Coordinates of C-alpha atoms in Angstrom, one line a residue:
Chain A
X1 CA 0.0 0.0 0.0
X2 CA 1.5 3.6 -1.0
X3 CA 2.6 6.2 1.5
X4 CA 1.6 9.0 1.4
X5 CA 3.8 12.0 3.1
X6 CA 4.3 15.3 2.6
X7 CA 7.3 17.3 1.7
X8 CA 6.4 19.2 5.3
X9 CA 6.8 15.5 6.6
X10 CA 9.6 14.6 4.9
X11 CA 11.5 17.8 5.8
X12 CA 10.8 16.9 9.0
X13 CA 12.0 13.4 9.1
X14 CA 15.5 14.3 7.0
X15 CA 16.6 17.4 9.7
X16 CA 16.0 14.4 12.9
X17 CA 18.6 11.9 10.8
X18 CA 20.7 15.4 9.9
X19 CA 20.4 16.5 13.8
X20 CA 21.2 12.9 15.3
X21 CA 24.2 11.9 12.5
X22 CA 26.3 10.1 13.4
X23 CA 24.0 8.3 15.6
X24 CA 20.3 6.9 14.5
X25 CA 17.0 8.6 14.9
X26 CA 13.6 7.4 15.0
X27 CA 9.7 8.2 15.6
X28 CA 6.8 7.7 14.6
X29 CA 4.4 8.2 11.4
X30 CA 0.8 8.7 12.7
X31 CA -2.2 9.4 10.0
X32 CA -4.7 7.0 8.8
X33 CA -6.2 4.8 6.1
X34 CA -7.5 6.1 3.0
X35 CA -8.9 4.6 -0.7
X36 CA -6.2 2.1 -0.3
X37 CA -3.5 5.0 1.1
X38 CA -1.6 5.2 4.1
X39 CA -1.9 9.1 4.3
X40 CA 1.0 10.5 7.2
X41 CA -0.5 13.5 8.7
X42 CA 2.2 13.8 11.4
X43 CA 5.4 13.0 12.4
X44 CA 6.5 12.6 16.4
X45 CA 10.1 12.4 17.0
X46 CA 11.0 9.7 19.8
X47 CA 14.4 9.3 22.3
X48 CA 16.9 6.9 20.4
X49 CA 17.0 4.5 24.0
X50 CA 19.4 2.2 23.1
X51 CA 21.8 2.1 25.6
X52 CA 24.8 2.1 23.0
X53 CA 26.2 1.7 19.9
X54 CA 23.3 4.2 18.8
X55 CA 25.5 4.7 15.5
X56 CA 24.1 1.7 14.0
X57 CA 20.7 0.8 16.3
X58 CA 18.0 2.5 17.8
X59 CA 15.2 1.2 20.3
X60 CA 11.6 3.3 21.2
X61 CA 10.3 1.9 24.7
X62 CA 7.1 0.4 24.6
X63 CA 5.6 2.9 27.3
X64 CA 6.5 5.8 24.4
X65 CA 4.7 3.3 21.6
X66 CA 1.3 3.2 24.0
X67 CA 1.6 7.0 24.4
X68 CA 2.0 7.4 20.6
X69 CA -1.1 5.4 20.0
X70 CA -2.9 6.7 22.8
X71 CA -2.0 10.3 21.5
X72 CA -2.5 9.1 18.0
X73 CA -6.3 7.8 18.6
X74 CA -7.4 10.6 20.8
X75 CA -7.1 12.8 17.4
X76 CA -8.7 9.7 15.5
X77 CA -5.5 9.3 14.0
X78 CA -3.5 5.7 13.7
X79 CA 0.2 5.4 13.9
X80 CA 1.4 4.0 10.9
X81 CA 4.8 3.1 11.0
X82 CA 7.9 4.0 12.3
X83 CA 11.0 6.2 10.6
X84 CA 14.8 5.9 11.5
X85 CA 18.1 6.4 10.1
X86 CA 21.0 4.5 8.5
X87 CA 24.0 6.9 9.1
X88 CA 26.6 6.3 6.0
X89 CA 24.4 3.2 5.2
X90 CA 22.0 2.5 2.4
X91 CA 17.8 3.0 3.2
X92 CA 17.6 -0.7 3.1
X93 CA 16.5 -3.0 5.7
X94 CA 19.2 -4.7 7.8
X95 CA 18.7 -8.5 9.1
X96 CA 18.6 -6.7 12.7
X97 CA 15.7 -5.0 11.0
X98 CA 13.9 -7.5 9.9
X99 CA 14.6 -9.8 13.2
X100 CA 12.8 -6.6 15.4
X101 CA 9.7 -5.8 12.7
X102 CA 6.3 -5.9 13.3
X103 CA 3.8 -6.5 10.4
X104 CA 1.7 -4.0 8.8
X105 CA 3.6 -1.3 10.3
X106 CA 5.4 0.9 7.5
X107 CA 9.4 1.5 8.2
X108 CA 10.8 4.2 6.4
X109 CA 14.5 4.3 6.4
X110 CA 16.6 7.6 5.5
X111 CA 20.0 7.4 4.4
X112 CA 22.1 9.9 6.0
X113 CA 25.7 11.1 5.7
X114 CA 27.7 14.1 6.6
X115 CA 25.7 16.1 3.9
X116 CA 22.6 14.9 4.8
X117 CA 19.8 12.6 3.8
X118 CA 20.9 11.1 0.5
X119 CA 17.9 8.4 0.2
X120 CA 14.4 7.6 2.1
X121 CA 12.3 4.4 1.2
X122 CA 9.5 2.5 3.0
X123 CA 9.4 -0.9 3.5
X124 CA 6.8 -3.5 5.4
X125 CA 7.5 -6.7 6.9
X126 CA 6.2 -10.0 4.7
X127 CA 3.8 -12.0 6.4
X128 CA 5.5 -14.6 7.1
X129 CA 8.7 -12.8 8.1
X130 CA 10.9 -13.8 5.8
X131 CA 11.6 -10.5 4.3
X132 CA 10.1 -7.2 3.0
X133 CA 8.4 -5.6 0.5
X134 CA 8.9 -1.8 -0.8
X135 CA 6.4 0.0 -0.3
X136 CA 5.8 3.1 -2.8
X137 CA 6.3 6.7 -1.4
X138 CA 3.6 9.6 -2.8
X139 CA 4.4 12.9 -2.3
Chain B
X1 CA -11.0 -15.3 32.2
X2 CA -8.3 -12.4 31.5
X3 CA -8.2 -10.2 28.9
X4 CA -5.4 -9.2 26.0
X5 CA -5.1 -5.9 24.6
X6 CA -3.4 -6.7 21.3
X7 CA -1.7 -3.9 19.5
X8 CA -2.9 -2.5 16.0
X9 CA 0.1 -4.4 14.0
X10 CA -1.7 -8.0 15.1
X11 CA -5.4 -7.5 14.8
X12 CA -5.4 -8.4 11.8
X13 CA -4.3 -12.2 13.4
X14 CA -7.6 -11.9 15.8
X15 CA -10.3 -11.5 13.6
X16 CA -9.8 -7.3 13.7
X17 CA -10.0 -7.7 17.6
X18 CA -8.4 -5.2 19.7
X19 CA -9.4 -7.5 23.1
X20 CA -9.8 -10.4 23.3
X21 CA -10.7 -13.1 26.3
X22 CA -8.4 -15.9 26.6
X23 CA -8.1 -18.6 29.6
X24 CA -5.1 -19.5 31.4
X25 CA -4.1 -18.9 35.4
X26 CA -0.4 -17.1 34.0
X27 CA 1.1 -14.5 31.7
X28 CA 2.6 -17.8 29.9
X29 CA -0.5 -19.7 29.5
X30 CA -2.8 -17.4 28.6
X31 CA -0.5 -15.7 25.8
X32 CA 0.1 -19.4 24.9
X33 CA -3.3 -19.8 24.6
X34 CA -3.9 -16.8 22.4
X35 CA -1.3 -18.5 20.6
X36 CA -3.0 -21.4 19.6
X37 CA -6.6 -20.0 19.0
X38 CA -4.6 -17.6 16.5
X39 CA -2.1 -19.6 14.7
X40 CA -1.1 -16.8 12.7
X41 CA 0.1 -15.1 15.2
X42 CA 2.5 -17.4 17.1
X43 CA 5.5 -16.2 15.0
X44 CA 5.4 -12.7 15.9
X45 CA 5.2 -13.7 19.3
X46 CA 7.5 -16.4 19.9
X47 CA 10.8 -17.1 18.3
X48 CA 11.5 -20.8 16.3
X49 CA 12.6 -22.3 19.7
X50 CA 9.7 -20.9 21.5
X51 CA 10.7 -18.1 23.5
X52 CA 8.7 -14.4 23.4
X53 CA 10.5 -12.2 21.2
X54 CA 12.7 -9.5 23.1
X55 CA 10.7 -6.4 21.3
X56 CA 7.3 -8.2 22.7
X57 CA 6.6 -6.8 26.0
X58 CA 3.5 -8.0 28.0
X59 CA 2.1 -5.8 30.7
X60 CA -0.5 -6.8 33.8
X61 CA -2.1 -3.7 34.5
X62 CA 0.6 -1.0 34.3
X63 CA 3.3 -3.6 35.1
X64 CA 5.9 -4.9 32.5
X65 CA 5.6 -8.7 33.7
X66 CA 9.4 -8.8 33.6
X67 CA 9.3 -6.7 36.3
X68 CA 6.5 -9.2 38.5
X69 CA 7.4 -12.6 38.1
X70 CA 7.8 -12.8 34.0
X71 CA 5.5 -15.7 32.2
X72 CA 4.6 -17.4 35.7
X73 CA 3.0 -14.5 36.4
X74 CA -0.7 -15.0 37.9
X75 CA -3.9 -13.4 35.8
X76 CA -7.7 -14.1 37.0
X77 CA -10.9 -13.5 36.2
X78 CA -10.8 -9.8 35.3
X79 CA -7.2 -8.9 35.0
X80 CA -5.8 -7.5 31.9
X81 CA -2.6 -8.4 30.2
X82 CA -1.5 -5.7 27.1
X83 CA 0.9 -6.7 24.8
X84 CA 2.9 -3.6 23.7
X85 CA 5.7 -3.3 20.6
X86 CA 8.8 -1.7 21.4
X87 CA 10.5 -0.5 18.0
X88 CA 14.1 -1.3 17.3
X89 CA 16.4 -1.9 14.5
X90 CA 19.4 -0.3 12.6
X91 CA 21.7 -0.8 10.2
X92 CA 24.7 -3.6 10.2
X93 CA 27.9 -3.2 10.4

């Protein structure tokens, strides 16, 4: 299913992986369902938690998940997916990804360097867990 | 017979539910139990050999069950158990 997400979005999302190079960023994409359309109305940045090596992973607590989709339901919104960064790594899935995915939820990934985001792509966990599919990106 | 919240990424393994009523007198049981009434979701759960996957965190109440006494922990009649994602991932080196 596309994504949709605006360029407000989008600016968004690439000055977090700018702001947190060299380490990862991540939060969350919240928005909702529409004609076949995952339209993201908001981004919400989230604390990278992971105690270390936060260069090459990143971890949101589960208390910040339930206050996402707490705060994401209360405006009759869903959260959609989840963003984070690959500093000096292409916006492709790692193993480690795919090992931590939940179904249905959209991952974008933004490849960042010192001159910023280079690449962004959206991906969503197969089924059966053995892989992903791309998932288009609308402007 | 407890309760399960189950997160918006897995309704679609419960029929659409976000609740749903399952038996079992622990954490364990009753998310084993949930297990087998919805096959499909076993694998998101549980790794191959069986144990619940690190990013799958179970709560009683307000408590993360690691915290009370993990899967042995007792549920009855009325108690509610949430299962909540935490998101994690990055790139390899």
């Amino acid at each position: 299913m596309p994504l949709k997400i605006g360029r407000g979005d989008v600016g968004h999302i690439h000055e977090h992986a700018r702001e947190a190079y060299p380490e990862e960023c991540a939060g969350a994409m919240v928005g909702m369902n529409l004609d076949g359309m995952k339209i993201v109305v908001d981004v919400w940045r989230a604390d990278n938690t992971h105690e270390e090596e936060r260069g090459r992973r990143f971890l949101i607590e589960p208390l910040k998940i339930k206050e996402f989709e707490e705060k994401a339901a209360e405006r009759d919104m869903e959260v959609l997916g989840f963003y984070h960064s690959h500093p000096d790594h292409p916006a492709e899935p790692s193993e480690y990804d795919r090992e931590h995915a939940w179904p249905v939820y959209s991952y974008v990934i933004a490849s960042v360097g010192e001159d910023g985001v280079t690449e962004m792509r959206s991906w969503v966990l197969k089924d059966d867990r053995s892989g992903y599919e791309e998932e288009q990106l609308v402007s | 017979m407890p309760k399960i919240k189950i997160p918006t990424p897995l309704r679609q393994y419960t029929a659409g539910n976000s609740e749903v009523e399952v038996g079992g007198a622990t954490a364990g049981e009753t998310l084993g139990n949930l297990a087998s009434e919805y096959p499909d979701l076993r694998q998101h759960l549980y790794t191959g050999d069986g144990k619940l996957r690190s990013f799958v965190n179970v709560y009683k109440g307000d408590e993360d069950i690691r915290y009370l006494d993990g899967a042995d922990t007792e549920v009855s009649e009325g108690d509610e158990l949430s299962i909540i994602p935490s998101i994690a991932g990055g790139r390899c080196k």
